[in-house]
Amino acid sequence: MNAVIVANGEMQAHARLKELWLRAKLRIAADGGARNARALRIAPHSVVGDLDSLDDETRAWLEKNNCEFLRYPPAKDETDLELAVQLAQARGADEITLLGALGGRPDHFLANVLVLAQTRGLKLADAAVEMWFGSGLDVIDGKKGDLVSLLPFDARVEGVETEGLEYPLRGETLERGSTRGVSNVMLEERAQVLSTRGKLLIVHLFQ
């Protein structure tokens, strides 16, 4: 099952994001992310967190749309986003996309990347970019001219091969800190990335 979680970061009410939100079988707002959901004009099924970021108008809109409120104390070990991911997994989601998790405070963005690294089937997306950690064989759907960057998260990522990119990689090893995989270009509407060992962050920038 696919789920979409909307966080409290900066987010444009872009048509692509609205489509992702609309098509989700499960929609969750992480606390103040409910304001981003309201901008998309489609209510979440649940809102989770300490709920200290909800203004009165957004709360009334959620209540009107029969949203489930899951309140946690402000002093907790997990962030609201982590709680939302845990809720999605507990309810059967195996594909989770996070919206509103790329903009805003840099420490929050980096924390979100760490959550991404620890959670299988998780993707961060906004109007211009999507990113996720490779699963071994990954398909990238976009259009000719889109940019793709492959960033090693572990010290070494081995067996990296690509298809459908302008600068092909053939069983190469990418080392952390290397820019070898940065700013490749899609030659058609689909590309593939294979890696055999190590965590590889895949960044797809829409053009």
PDB file of C-alpha atoms in Angstrom:
ATOM      1  CA  MET A   1       0.000   0.000   0.000  1.00  0.00           C
ATOM      2  CA  ASN A   2       1.250   3.488  -0.789  1.00  0.00           C
ATOM      3  CA  ALA A   3       1.118   6.290   1.749  1.00  0.00           C
ATOM      4  CA  VAL A   4       1.973   9.967   1.491  1.00  0.00           C
ATOM      5  CA  ILE A   5       3.047  11.981   4.520  1.00  0.00           C
ATOM      6  CA  VAL A   6       3.091  15.759   4.447  1.00  0.00           C
ATOM      7  CA  ALA A   7       5.565  17.458   6.780  1.00  0.00           C
ATOM      8  CA  ASN A   8       5.811  20.990   8.120  1.00  0.00           C
ATOM      9  CA  GLY A   9       8.550  22.241   5.776  1.00  0.00           C
ATOM     10  CA  GLU A  10       8.286  24.685   2.913  1.00  0.00           C
ATOM     11  CA  MET A  11       6.145  23.295   0.098  1.00  0.00           C
ATOM     12  CA  GLN A  12       4.507  24.614  -3.049  1.00  0.00           C
ATOM     13  CA  ALA A  13       0.963  23.504  -3.841  1.00  0.00           C
ATOM     14  CA  HIS A  14       2.207  22.093  -7.145  1.00  0.00           C
ATOM     15  CA  ALA A  15      -0.036  19.970  -9.388  1.00  0.00           C
ATOM     16  CA  ARG A  16       2.420  17.053  -9.231  1.00  0.00           C
ATOM     17  CA  LEU A  17       2.343  17.024  -5.435  1.00  0.00           C
ATOM     18  CA  LYS A  18      -1.427  17.336  -5.357  1.00  0.00           C
ATOM     19  CA  GLU A  19      -1.675  14.277  -7.628  1.00  0.00           C
ATOM     20  CA  LEU A  20       0.646  12.270  -5.358  1.00  0.00           C
ATOM     21  CA  TRP A  21      -1.416  13.299  -2.316  1.00  0.00           C
ATOM     22  CA  LEU A  22      -4.736  12.539  -4.026  1.00  0.00           C
ATOM     23  CA  ARG A  23      -3.681   9.079  -5.263  1.00  0.00           C
ATOM     24  CA  ALA A  24      -2.352   7.917  -1.885  1.00  0.00           C
ATOM     25  CA  LYS A  25      -4.253   5.110  -0.176  1.00  0.00           C
ATOM     26  CA  LEU A  26      -3.201   6.583   3.177  1.00  0.00           C
ATOM     27  CA  ARG A  27      -2.628  10.309   3.792  1.00  0.00           C
ATOM     28  CA  ILE A  28      -0.952  11.470   7.006  1.00  0.00           C
ATOM     29  CA  ALA A  29      -0.002  14.966   8.158  1.00  0.00           C
ATOM     30  CA  ALA A  30       2.905  15.337  10.574  1.00  0.00           C
ATOM     31  CA  ASP A  31       1.601  18.041  12.936  1.00  0.00           C
ATOM     32  CA  GLY A  32       1.977  21.431  11.179  1.00  0.00           C
ATOM     33  CA  GLY A  33       2.138  19.600   7.862  1.00  0.00           C
ATOM     34  CA  ALA A  34      -1.641  19.805   8.045  1.00  0.00           C
ATOM     35  CA  ARG A  35      -1.303  23.386   6.783  1.00  0.00           C
ATOM     36  CA  ASN A  36       0.431  22.075   3.675  1.00  0.00           C
ATOM     37  CA  ALA A  37      -2.366  19.525   3.261  1.00  0.00           C
ATOM     38  CA  ARG A  38      -4.872  22.346   3.504  1.00  0.00           C
ATOM     39  CA  ALA A  39      -3.016  24.208   0.733  1.00  0.00           C
ATOM     40  CA  LEU A  40      -3.482  21.091  -1.436  1.00  0.00           C
ATOM     41  CA  ARG A  41      -7.208  21.207  -0.538  1.00  0.00           C
ATOM     42  CA  ILE A  42      -7.359  17.502   0.283  1.00  0.00           C
ATOM     43  CA  ALA A  43      -7.590  16.476   3.937  1.00  0.00           C
ATOM     44  CA  PRO A  44      -5.346  13.815   5.487  1.00  0.00           C
ATOM     45  CA  HIS A  45      -6.812  10.702   7.032  1.00  0.00           C
ATOM     46  CA  SER A  46      -4.732  11.301  10.185  1.00  0.00           C
ATOM     47  CA  VAL A  47      -2.629  14.019  11.782  1.00  0.00           C
ATOM     48  CA  VAL A  48       0.056  12.949  14.257  1.00  0.00           C
ATOM     49  CA  GLY A  49       2.374  14.764  16.677  1.00  0.00           C
ATOM     50  CA  ASP A  50       2.127  17.060  19.674  1.00  0.00           C
ATOM     51  CA  LEU A  51      -0.250  19.203  17.548  1.00  0.00           C
ATOM     52  CA  ASP A  52       1.266  22.440  18.837  1.00  0.00           C
ATOM     53  CA  SER A  53       1.670  23.807  15.296  1.00  0.00           C
ATOM     54  CA  LEU A  54      -2.015  23.684  14.340  1.00  0.00           C
ATOM     55  CA  ASP A  55      -3.791  27.017  14.025  1.00  0.00           C
ATOM     56  CA  ASP A  56      -7.511  27.231  14.782  1.00  0.00           C
ATOM     57  CA  GLU A  57      -8.590  27.452  11.131  1.00  0.00           C
ATOM     58  CA  THR A  58      -6.579  24.380  10.127  1.00  0.00           C
ATOM     59  CA  ARG A  59      -7.851  22.415  13.140  1.00  0.00           C
ATOM     60  CA  ALA A  60     -11.453  23.302  12.240  1.00  0.00           C
ATOM     61  CA  TRP A  61     -10.849  22.241   8.627  1.00  0.00           C
ATOM     62  CA  LEU A  62      -9.443  18.895   9.787  1.00  0.00           C
ATOM     63  CA  GLU A  63     -12.380  18.299  12.120  1.00  0.00           C
ATOM     64  CA  LYS A  64     -14.854  19.161   9.366  1.00  0.00           C
ATOM     65  CA  ASN A  65     -13.202  16.503   7.181  1.00  0.00           C
ATOM     66  CA  ASN A  66     -13.324  13.843   9.928  1.00  0.00           C
ATOM     67  CA  CYS A  67      -9.562  13.669  10.330  1.00  0.00           C
ATOM     68  CA  GLU A  68      -8.147  11.393  13.028  1.00  0.00           C
ATOM     69  CA  PHE A  69      -6.030  13.246  15.640  1.00  0.00           C
ATOM     70  CA  LEU A  70      -3.184  11.280  17.261  1.00  0.00           C
ATOM     71  CA  ARG A  71      -1.637  13.476  19.962  1.00  0.00           C
ATOM     72  CA  TYR A  72       1.765  12.861  21.576  1.00  0.00           C
ATOM     73  CA  PRO A  73       3.443  14.809  24.399  1.00  0.00           C
ATOM     74  CA  PRO A  74       5.852  17.574  23.314  1.00  0.00           C
ATOM     75  CA  ALA A  75       8.734  15.856  25.157  1.00  0.00           C
ATOM     76  CA  LYS A  76       9.249  12.686  23.131  1.00  0.00           C
ATOM     77  CA  ASP A  77      12.107  10.717  21.604  1.00  0.00           C
ATOM     78  CA  GLU A  78      10.797  10.781  18.025  1.00  0.00           C
ATOM     79  CA  THR A  79      10.106  13.723  15.734  1.00  0.00           C
ATOM     80  CA  ASP A  80       6.573  14.194  14.434  1.00  0.00           C
ATOM     81  CA  LEU A  81       7.788  12.965  11.044  1.00  0.00           C
ATOM     82  CA  GLU A  82       9.178   9.758  12.548  1.00  0.00           C
ATOM     83  CA  LEU A  83       5.850   9.168  14.304  1.00  0.00           C
ATOM     84  CA  ALA A  84       4.038   9.641  10.994  1.00  0.00           C
ATOM     85  CA  VAL A  85       6.331   7.131   9.261  1.00  0.00           C
ATOM     86  CA  GLN A  86       5.792   4.621  12.079  1.00  0.00           C
ATOM     87  CA  LEU A  87       2.024   5.079  11.789  1.00  0.00           C
ATOM     88  CA  ALA A  88       2.105   4.507   8.028  1.00  0.00           C
ATOM     89  CA  GLN A  89       4.137   1.325   8.467  1.00  0.00           C
ATOM     90  CA  ALA A  90       1.864   0.069  11.257  1.00  0.00           C
ATOM     91  CA  ARG A  91      -1.108   0.480   8.923  1.00  0.00           C
ATOM     92  CA  GLY A  92       0.491  -1.554   6.155  1.00  0.00           C
ATOM     93  CA  ALA A  93       2.258   0.971   3.931  1.00  0.00           C
ATOM     94  CA  ASP A  94       5.296  -0.382   2.099  1.00  0.00           C
ATOM     95  CA  GLU A  95       5.777   2.639  -0.177  1.00  0.00           C
ATOM     96  CA  ILE A  96       5.903   6.016   1.574  1.00  0.00           C
ATOM     97  CA  THR A  97       6.469   9.429   0.000  1.00  0.00           C
ATOM     98  CA  LEU A  98       7.275  12.453   2.148  1.00  0.00           C
ATOM     99  CA  LEU A  99       6.173  15.911   1.008  1.00  0.00           C
ATOM    100  CA  GLY A 100       7.246  19.168   2.640  1.00  0.00           C
ATOM    101  CA  ALA A 101      10.398  17.538   4.005  1.00  0.00           C
ATOM    102  CA  LEU A 102      13.010  19.190   1.769  1.00  0.00           C
ATOM    103  CA  GLY A 103      12.624  22.909   2.527  1.00  0.00           C
ATOM    104  CA  GLY A 104      12.865  24.917   5.714  1.00  0.00           C
ATOM    105  CA  ARG A 105      15.498  24.462   8.427  1.00  0.00           C
ATOM    106  CA  PRO A 106      18.701  22.727   7.262  1.00  0.00           C
ATOM    107  CA  ASP A 107      18.951  20.626  10.437  1.00  0.00           C
ATOM    108  CA  HIS A 108      15.420  19.326   9.863  1.00  0.00           C
ATOM    109  CA  PHE A 109      16.267  18.507   6.241  1.00  0.00           C
ATOM    110  CA  LEU A 110      19.385  16.561   7.251  1.00  0.00           C
ATOM    111  CA  ALA A 111      17.419  14.739   9.958  1.00  0.00           C
ATOM    112  CA  ASN A 112      14.849  13.800   7.310  1.00  0.00           C
ATOM    113  CA  VAL A 113      17.617  12.356   5.111  1.00  0.00           C
ATOM    114  CA  LEU A 114      18.709  10.204   8.063  1.00  0.00           C
ATOM    115  CA  VAL A 115      15.126   8.956   8.463  1.00  0.00           C
ATOM    116  CA  LEU A 116      15.183   8.233   4.732  1.00  0.00           C
ATOM    117  CA  ALA A 117      18.379   6.195   5.116  1.00  0.00           C
ATOM    118  CA  GLN A 118      16.848   3.997   7.821  1.00  0.00           C
ATOM    119  CA  THR A 119      13.474   3.310   6.208  1.00  0.00           C
ATOM    120  CA  ARG A 120      13.008   0.972   3.278  1.00  0.00           C
ATOM    121  CA  GLY A 121      10.522   2.102   0.645  1.00  0.00           C
ATOM    122  CA  LEU A 122      10.706   5.769   1.663  1.00  0.00           C
ATOM    123  CA  LYS A 123      11.042   8.700  -0.769  1.00  0.00           C
ATOM    124  CA  LEU A 124      11.325  12.480  -0.304  1.00  0.00           C
ATOM    125  CA  ALA A 125       9.664  14.599  -2.980  1.00  0.00           C
ATOM    126  CA  ASP A 126       8.732  18.136  -3.876  1.00  0.00           C
ATOM    127  CA  ALA A 127       7.768  19.940  -7.074  1.00  0.00           C
ATOM    128  CA  ALA A 128      11.282  19.847  -8.564  1.00  0.00           C
ATOM    129  CA  VAL A 129      13.071  16.862  -7.043  1.00  0.00           C
ATOM    130  CA  GLU A 130      12.648  13.398  -5.579  1.00  0.00           C
ATOM    131  CA  MET A 131      15.232  11.391  -3.671  1.00  0.00           C
ATOM    132  CA  TRP A 132      15.507   7.946  -2.145  1.00  0.00           C
ATOM    133  CA  PHE A 133      18.054   5.317  -1.226  1.00  0.00           C
ATOM    134  CA  GLY A 134      18.625   2.672  -3.868  1.00  0.00           C
ATOM    135  CA  SER A 135      17.186  -0.791  -3.338  1.00  0.00           C
ATOM    136  CA  GLY A 136      19.618  -2.667  -5.598  1.00  0.00           C
ATOM    137  CA  LEU A 137      17.792  -2.121  -8.882  1.00  0.00           C
ATOM    138  CA  ASP A 138      15.923   1.163  -9.243  1.00  0.00           C
ATOM    139  CA  VAL A 139      13.845   2.532 -12.111  1.00  0.00           C
ATOM    140  CA  ILE A 140      13.671   6.299 -12.597  1.00  0.00           C
ATOM    141  CA  ASP A 141      10.671   7.614 -14.524  1.00  0.00           C
ATOM    142  CA  GLY A 142      10.910  11.150 -15.861  1.00  0.00           C
ATOM    143  CA  LYS A 143      11.679  12.759 -19.177  1.00  0.00           C
ATOM    144  CA  LYS A 144      14.637  13.333 -21.463  1.00  0.00           C
ATOM    145  CA  GLY A 145      16.944  15.970 -20.006  1.00  0.00           C
ATOM    146  CA  ASP A 146      16.091  15.353 -16.353  1.00  0.00           C
ATOM    147  CA  LEU A 147      19.132  15.288 -14.068  1.00  0.00           C
ATOM    148  CA  VAL A 148      20.103  12.312 -11.916  1.00  0.00           C
ATOM    149  CA  SER A 149      22.767  12.341  -9.205  1.00  0.00           C
ATOM    150  CA  LEU A 150      24.071   9.229  -7.464  1.00  0.00           C
ATOM    151  CA  LEU A 151      25.585  10.022  -4.068  1.00  0.00           C
ATOM    152  CA  PRO A 152      27.343   7.337  -1.990  1.00  0.00           C
ATOM    153  CA  PHE A 153      26.113   7.423   1.616  1.00  0.00           C
ATOM    154  CA  ASP A 154      28.350   4.602   2.808  1.00  0.00           C
ATOM    155  CA  ALA A 155      32.140   4.830   2.501  1.00  0.00           C
ATOM    156  CA  ARG A 156      31.953   2.753  -0.689  1.00  0.00           C
ATOM    157  CA  VAL A 157      29.077   1.788  -2.969  1.00  0.00           C
ATOM    158  CA  GLU A 158      30.020  -1.059  -5.280  1.00  0.00           C
ATOM    159  CA  GLY A 159      28.784  -2.485  -8.561  1.00  0.00           C
ATOM    160  CA  VAL A 160      27.115   0.711  -9.762  1.00  0.00           C
ATOM    161  CA  GLU A 161      25.688   0.376 -13.267  1.00  0.00           C
ATOM    162  CA  THR A 162      23.331   2.668 -15.161  1.00  0.00           C
ATOM    163  CA  GLU A 163      21.134   2.461 -18.241  1.00  0.00           C
ATOM    164  CA  GLY A 164      19.487   5.374 -20.020  1.00  0.00           C
ATOM    165  CA  LEU A 165      21.883   8.028 -18.703  1.00  0.00           C
ATOM    166  CA  GLU A 166      24.224  10.151 -20.801  1.00  0.00           C
ATOM    167  CA  TYR A 167      27.341   9.232 -18.829  1.00  0.00           C
ATOM    168  CA  PRO A 168      27.082   5.480 -18.203  1.00  0.00           C
ATOM    169  CA  LEU A 169      28.574   3.700 -15.219  1.00  0.00           C
ATOM    170  CA  ARG A 170      29.612   0.088 -15.691  1.00  0.00           C
ATOM    171  CA  GLY A 171      30.114  -1.854 -12.480  1.00  0.00           C
ATOM    172  CA  GLU A 172      31.952   1.032 -10.834  1.00  0.00           C
ATOM    173  CA  THR A 173      32.701   1.770  -7.199  1.00  0.00           C
ATOM    174  CA  LEU A 174      31.671   5.198  -5.925  1.00  0.00           C
ATOM    175  CA  GLU A 175      33.370   6.462  -2.774  1.00  0.00           C
ATOM    176  CA  ARG A 176      31.852   8.883  -0.279  1.00  0.00           C
ATOM    177  CA  GLY A 177      32.928  12.412  -1.160  1.00  0.00           C
ATOM    178  CA  SER A 178      33.367  11.626  -4.850  1.00  0.00           C
ATOM    179  CA  THR A 179      31.387  13.665  -7.401  1.00  0.00           C
ATOM    180  CA  ARG A 180      31.625  10.925 -10.036  1.00  0.00           C
ATOM    181  CA  GLY A 181      27.872  10.302  -9.961  1.00  0.00           C
ATOM    182  CA  VAL A 182      26.685  13.923  -9.869  1.00  0.00           C
ATOM    183  CA  SER A 183      24.552  15.599 -12.590  1.00  0.00           C
ATOM    184  CA  ASN A 184      24.009  12.786 -15.054  1.00  0.00           C
ATOM    185  CA  VAL A 185      21.332  13.310 -17.712  1.00  0.00           C
ATOM    186  CA  MET A 186      18.384  11.114 -18.702  1.00  0.00           C
ATOM    187  CA  LEU A 187      18.426  10.177 -22.395  1.00  0.00           C
ATOM    188  CA  GLU A 188      14.776   9.072 -22.457  1.00  0.00           C
ATOM    189  CA  GLU A 189      11.755   8.762 -20.178  1.00  0.00           C
ATOM    190  CA  ARG A 190      13.152   5.892 -18.129  1.00  0.00           C
ATOM    191  CA  ALA A 191      16.546   5.114 -16.629  1.00  0.00           C
ATOM    192  CA  GLN A 192      17.850   2.322 -14.407  1.00  0.00           C
ATOM    193  CA  VAL A 193      20.416   2.241 -11.629  1.00  0.00           C
ATOM    194  CA  LEU A 194      21.928  -0.944 -10.221  1.00  0.00           C
ATOM    195  CA  SER A 195      24.152  -1.219  -7.164  1.00  0.00           C
ATOM    196  CA  THR A 196      25.330  -4.381  -5.417  1.00  0.00           C
ATOM    197  CA  ARG A 197      26.724  -3.144  -2.096  1.00  0.00           C
ATOM    198  CA  GLY A 198      26.396  -0.001   0.034  1.00  0.00           C
ATOM    199  CA  LYS A 199      23.812   2.752   0.469  1.00  0.00           C
ATOM    200  CA  LEU A 200      23.364   4.957  -2.602  1.00  0.00           C
ATOM    201  CA  LEU A 201      21.268   8.130  -2.488  1.00  0.00           C
ATOM    202  CA  ILE A 202      19.457   8.696  -5.797  1.00  0.00           C
ATOM    203  CA  VAL A 203      18.435  12.287  -6.558  1.00  0.00           C
ATOM    204  CA  HIS A 204      16.135  12.932  -9.547  1.00  0.00           C
ATOM    205  CA  LEU A 205      15.723  16.582 -10.560  1.00  0.00           C
ATOM    206  CA  PHE A 206      12.840  17.368 -12.894  1.00  0.00           C
ATOM    207  CA  GLN A 207      13.620  19.792 -15.738  1.00  0.00           C
TER     208      GLN A 207
END
